[in-house]
PDB file of C-alpha atoms in Angstrom:
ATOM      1  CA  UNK A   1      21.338   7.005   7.258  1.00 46.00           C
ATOM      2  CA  UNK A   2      21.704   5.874   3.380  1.00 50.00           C
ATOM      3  CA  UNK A   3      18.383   7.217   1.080  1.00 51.00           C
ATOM      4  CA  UNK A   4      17.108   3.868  -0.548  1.00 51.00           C
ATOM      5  CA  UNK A   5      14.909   4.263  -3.437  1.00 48.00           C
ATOM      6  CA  UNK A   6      11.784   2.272  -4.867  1.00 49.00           C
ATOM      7  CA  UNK A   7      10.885   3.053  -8.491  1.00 56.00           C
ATOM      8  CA  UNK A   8      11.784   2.575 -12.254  1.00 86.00           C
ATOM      9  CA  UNK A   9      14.080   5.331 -12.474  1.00 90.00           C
ATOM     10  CA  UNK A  10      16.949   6.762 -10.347  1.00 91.00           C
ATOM     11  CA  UNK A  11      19.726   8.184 -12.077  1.00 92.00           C
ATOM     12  CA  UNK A  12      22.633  10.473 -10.791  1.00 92.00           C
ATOM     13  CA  UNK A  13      24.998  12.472 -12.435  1.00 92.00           C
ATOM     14  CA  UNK A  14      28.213  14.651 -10.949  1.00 89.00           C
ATOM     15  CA  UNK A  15      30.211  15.477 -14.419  1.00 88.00           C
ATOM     16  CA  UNK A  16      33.602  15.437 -12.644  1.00 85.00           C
ATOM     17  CA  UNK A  17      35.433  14.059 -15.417  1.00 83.00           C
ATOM     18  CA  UNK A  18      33.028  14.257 -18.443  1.00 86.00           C
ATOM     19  CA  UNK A  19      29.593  14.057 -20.231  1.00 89.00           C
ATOM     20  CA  UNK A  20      28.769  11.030 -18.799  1.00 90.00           C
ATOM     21  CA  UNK A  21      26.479   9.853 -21.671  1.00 92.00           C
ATOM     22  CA  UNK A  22      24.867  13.466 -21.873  1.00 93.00           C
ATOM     23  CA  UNK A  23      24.776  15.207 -25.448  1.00 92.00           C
ATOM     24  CA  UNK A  24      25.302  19.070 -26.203  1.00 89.00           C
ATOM     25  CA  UNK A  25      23.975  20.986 -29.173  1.00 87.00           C
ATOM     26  CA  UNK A  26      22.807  24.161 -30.192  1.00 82.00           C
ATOM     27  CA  UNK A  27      24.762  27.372 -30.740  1.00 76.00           C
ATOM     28  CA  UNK A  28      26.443  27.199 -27.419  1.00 75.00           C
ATOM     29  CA  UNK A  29      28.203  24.224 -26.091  1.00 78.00           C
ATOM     30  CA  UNK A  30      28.530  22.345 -22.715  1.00 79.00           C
ATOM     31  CA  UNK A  31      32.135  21.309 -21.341  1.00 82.00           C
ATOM     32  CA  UNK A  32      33.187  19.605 -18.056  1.00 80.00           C
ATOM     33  CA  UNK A  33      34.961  22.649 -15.928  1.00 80.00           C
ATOM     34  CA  UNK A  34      36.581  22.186 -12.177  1.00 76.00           C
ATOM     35  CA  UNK A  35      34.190  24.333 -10.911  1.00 77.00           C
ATOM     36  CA  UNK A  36      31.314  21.684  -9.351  1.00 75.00           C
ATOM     37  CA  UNK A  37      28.907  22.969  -7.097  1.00 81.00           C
ATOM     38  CA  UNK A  38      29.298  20.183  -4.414  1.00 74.00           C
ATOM     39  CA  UNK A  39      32.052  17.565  -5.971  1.00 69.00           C
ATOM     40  CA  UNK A  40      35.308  18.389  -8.105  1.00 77.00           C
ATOM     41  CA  UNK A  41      33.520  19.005 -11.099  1.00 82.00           C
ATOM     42  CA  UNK A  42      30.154  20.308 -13.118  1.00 86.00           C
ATOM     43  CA  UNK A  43      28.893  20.938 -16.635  1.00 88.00           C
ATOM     44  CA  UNK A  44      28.680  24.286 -18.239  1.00 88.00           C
ATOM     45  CA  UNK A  45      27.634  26.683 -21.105  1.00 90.00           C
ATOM     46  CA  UNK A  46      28.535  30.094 -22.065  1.00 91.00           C
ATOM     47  CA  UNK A  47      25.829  32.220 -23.677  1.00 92.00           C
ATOM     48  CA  UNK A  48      26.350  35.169 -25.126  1.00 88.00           C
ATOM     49  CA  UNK A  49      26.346  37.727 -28.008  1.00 91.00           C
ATOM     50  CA  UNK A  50      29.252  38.651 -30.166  1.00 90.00           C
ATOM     51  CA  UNK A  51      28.884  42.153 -31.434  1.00 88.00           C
ATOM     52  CA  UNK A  52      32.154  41.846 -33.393  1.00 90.00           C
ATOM     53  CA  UNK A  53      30.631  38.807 -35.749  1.00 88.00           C
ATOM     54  CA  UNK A  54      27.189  38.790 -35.109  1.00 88.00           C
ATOM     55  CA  UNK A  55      26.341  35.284 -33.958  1.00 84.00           C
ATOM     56  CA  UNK A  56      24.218  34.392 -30.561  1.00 88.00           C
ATOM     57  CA  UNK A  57      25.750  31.653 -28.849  1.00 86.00           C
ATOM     58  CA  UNK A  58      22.338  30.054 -27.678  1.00 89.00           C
ATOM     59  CA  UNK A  59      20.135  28.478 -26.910  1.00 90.00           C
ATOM     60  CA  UNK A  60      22.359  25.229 -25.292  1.00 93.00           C
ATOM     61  CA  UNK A  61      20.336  21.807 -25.515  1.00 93.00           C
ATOM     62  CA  UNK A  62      21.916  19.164 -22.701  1.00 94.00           C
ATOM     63  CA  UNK A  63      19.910  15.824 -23.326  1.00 95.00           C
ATOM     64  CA  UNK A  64      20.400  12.966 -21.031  1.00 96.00           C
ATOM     65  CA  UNK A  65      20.941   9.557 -22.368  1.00 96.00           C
ATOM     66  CA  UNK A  66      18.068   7.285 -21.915  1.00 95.00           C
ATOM     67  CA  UNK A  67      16.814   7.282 -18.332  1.00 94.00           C
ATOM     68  CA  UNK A  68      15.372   4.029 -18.166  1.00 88.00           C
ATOM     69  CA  UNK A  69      11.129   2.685 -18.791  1.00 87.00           C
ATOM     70  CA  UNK A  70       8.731   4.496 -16.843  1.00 89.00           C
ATOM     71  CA  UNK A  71       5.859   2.670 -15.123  1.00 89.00           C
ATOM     72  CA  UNK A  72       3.904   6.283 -15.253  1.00 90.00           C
ATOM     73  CA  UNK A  73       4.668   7.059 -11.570  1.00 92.00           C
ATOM     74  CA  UNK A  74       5.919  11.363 -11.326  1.00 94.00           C
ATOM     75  CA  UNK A  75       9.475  11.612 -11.652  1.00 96.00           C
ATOM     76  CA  UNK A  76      11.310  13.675  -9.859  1.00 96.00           C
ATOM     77  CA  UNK A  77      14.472  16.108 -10.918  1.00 97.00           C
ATOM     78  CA  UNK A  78      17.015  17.614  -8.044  1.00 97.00           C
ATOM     79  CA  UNK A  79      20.060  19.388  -9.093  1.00 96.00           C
ATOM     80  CA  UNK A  80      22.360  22.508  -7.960  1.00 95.00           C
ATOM     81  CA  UNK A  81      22.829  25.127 -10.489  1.00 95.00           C
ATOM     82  CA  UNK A  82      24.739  28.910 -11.216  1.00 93.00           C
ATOM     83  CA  UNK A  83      23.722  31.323 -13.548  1.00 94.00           C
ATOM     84  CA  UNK A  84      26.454  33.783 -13.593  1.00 94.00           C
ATOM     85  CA  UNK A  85      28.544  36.612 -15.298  1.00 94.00           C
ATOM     86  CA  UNK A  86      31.197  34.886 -17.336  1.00 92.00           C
ATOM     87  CA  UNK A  87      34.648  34.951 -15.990  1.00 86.00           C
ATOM     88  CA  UNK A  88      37.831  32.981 -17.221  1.00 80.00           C
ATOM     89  CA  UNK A  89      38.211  31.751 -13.613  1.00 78.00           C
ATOM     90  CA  UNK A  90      35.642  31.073 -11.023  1.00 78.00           C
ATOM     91  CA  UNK A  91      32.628  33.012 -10.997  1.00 81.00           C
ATOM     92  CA  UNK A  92      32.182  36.287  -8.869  1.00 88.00           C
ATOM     93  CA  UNK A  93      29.167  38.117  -9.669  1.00 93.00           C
ATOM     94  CA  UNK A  94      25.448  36.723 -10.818  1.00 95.00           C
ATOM     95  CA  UNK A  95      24.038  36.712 -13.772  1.00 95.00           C
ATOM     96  CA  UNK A  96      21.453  40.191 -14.550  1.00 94.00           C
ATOM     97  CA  UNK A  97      17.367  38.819 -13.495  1.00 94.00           C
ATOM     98  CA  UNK A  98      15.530  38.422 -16.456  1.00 95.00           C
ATOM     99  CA  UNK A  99      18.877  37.725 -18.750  1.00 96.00           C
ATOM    100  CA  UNK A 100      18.563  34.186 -18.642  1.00 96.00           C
ATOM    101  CA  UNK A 101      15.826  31.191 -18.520  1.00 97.00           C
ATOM    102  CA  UNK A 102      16.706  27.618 -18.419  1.00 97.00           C
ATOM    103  CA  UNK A 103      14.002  25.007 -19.192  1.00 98.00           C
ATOM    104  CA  UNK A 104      13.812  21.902 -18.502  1.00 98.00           C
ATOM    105  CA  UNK A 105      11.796  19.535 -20.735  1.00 98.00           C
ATOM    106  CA  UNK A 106      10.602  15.662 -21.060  1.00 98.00           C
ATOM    107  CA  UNK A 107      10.582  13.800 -23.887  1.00 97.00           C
ATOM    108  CA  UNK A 108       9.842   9.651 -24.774  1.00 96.00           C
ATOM    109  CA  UNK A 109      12.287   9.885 -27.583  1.00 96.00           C
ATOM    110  CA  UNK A 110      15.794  11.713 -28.141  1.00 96.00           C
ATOM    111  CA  UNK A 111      14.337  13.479 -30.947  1.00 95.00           C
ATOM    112  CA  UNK A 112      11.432  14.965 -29.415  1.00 93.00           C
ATOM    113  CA  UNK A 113       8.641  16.081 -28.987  1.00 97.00           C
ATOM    114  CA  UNK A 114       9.519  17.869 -25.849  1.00 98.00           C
ATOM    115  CA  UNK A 115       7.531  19.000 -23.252  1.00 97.00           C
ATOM    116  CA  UNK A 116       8.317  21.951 -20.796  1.00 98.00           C
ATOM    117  CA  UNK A 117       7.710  20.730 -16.872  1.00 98.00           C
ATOM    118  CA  UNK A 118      10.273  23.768 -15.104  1.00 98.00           C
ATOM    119  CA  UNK A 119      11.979  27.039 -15.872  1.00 98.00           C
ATOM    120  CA  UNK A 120      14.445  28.860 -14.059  1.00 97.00           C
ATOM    121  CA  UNK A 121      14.908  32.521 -14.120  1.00 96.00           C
ATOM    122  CA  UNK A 122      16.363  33.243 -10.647  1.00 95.00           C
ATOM    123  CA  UNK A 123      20.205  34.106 -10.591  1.00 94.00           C
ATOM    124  CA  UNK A 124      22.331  32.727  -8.435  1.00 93.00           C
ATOM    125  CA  UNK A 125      25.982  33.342  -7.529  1.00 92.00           C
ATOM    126  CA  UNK A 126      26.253  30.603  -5.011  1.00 90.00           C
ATOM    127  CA  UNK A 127      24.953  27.114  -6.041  1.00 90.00           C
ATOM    128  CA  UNK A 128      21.408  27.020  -5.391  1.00 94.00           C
ATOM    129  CA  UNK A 129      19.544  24.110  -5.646  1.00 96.00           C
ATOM    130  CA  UNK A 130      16.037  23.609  -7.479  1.00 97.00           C
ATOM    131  CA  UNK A 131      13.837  20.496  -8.037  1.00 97.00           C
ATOM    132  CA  UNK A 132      10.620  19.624 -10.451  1.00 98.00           C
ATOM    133  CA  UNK A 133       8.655  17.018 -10.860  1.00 97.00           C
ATOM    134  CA  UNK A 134       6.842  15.871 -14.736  1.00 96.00           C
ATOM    135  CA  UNK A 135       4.546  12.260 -14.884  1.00 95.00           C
ATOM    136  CA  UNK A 136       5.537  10.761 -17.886  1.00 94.00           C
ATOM    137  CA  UNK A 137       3.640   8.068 -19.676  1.00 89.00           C
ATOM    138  CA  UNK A 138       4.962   4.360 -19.233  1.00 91.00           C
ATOM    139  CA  UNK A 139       7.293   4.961 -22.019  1.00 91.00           C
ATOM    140  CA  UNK A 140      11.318   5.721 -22.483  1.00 94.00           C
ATOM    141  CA  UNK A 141      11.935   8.735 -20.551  1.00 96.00           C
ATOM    142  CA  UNK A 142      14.890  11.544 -21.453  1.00 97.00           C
ATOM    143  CA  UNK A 143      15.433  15.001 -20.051  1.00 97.00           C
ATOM    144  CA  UNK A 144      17.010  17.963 -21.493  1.00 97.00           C
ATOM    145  CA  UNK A 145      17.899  21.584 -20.160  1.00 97.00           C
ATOM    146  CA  UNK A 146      17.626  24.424 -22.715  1.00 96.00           C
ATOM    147  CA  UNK A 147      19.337  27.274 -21.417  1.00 95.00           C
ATOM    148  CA  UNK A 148      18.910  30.669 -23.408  1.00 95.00           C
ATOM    149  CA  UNK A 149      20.029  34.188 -23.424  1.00 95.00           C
ATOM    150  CA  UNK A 150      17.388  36.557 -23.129  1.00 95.00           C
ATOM    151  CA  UNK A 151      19.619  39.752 -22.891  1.00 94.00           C
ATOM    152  CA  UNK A 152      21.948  40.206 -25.717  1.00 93.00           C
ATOM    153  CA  UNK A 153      23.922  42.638 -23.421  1.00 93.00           C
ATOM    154  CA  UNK A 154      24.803  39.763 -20.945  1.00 93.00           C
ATOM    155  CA  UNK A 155      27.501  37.141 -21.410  1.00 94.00           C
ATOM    156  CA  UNK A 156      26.543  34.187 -18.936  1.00 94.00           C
ATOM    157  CA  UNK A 157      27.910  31.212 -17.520  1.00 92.00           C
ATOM    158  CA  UNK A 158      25.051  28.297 -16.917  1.00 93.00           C
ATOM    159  CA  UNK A 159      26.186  25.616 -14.549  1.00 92.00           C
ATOM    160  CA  UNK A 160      25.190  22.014 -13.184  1.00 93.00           C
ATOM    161  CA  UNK A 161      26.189  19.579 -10.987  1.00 93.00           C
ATOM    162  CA  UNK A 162      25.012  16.990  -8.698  1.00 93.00           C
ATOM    163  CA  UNK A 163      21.578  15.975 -10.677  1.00 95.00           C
ATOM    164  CA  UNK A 164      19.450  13.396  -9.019  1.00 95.00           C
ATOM    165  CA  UNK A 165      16.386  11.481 -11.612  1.00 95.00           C
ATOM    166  CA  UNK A 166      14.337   9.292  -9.467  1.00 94.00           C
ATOM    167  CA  UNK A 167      10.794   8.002 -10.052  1.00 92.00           C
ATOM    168  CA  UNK A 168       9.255   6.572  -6.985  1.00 79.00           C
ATOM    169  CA  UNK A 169      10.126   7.227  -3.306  1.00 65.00           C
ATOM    170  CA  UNK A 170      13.265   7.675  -1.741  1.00 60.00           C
ATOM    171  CA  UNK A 171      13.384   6.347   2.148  1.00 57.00           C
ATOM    172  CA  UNK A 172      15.554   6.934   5.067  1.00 54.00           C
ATOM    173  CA  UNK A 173      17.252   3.366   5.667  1.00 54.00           C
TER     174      UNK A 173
END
C-alpha cells in the first residue's frame, strides 16, 4: 500500500547522484559516494585528525535547502545512517562509542540561529535507522546535521541516505 501524506512539508532525499540542493561547510566536507544505505548512493564526511599538519577536519555542517512554510504542526525527520572507521572502500568496522556525535538542528533561516532537537552517539556498522521530531514555528523551516569528532585518535566516516522530512501524518492508502 503507497504512504500518502497530509501536511506542509514532506521532503525526501537519496543522494545517488549528488547534493541535491544540500550545502557542506566546515572543516570537513560532504561528497556523494556509491555506498547508500538502501539505494545506489549516500552522502558522507570524513572526520578526523592529522597529526602530521595539525588541522581537525570537523565539525561537518550539511544544511538542507529550504524545506518549505510550516503551519507549526511537529515535523518529523527519518533517515538511515553509519558512523564508521574510515576505509578507502566500503566500511568494515564501527566507529569507537563516544568518538563521534552528530546533531541535528532547526533553524527558520539558512544562517541561523539553530536549535538542537537530536543527537546521535550510537555507532553503527550496518545502516541503522533513527528518527526525531522538532515543532517549528509557522515560519521557513531548514535542517542541518553537524557531525563532530570527539576523539582525536579516531578517523571516521559519517554517512546518510534515504532522509524522509514530513510535517503532518503519513497514511496507509
Amino acid at each position: 500500500l503507497p504512504l500518502v501524506h497530509y501536511g506542509q512539508i514532506n521532503q525526501s532525499y537519496n543522494w545517488d547522484n549528488d547534493l541535491q540542493g544540500w550545502v557542506t561547510s566546515g572543516d570537513a566536507t560532504m561528497a556523494t559516494t556509491t555506498n547508500g544505505c538502501a539505494s545506489s548512493g549516500a552522502v558522507r564526511t570524513n572526520i578526523y585528525y592529522d597529526f602530521w599538519s595539525d588541522l581537525t577536519y570537523s565539525p561537518n555542517f550539511f544544511r538542507s535547502p529550504l524545506l518549505s512554510n510550516s503551519n507549526g504542526d511537529p515535523v518529523t525527520v527519518e533517515f538511515l545512517y553509519q558512523a564508521v572507521n574510515f576505509n578507502f572502500n566500503a566500511p568494515t568496522s564501527a566507529a569507537l562509542a563516544g568518538s563521534f556525535e552528530i546533531q541535528l538542528q532547526w533553524s527558520s533561516s539558512t544562517s541561523g540561529p539553530w536549535t538542537n532537537f537530536a543527537t546521535i552517539t550510537a555507532p553503527s556498522l550496518s545502516c541503522a535507522s533513527f528518527s526525531a521530531t522538532f515543532t517549528p514555528g509557522v515560519s521557513d523551516v531548514y535542517i542541518r546535521f553537524v557531525t563532530n569528532l570527539l576523539d582525536d585518535d579516531e578517523d571516521l566516516q559519517i554517512y546518510f541516505d534515504e532522509l524522509n522530512i514530513y510535517q503532518g501524518h503519513l497514511f496507509l492508502q
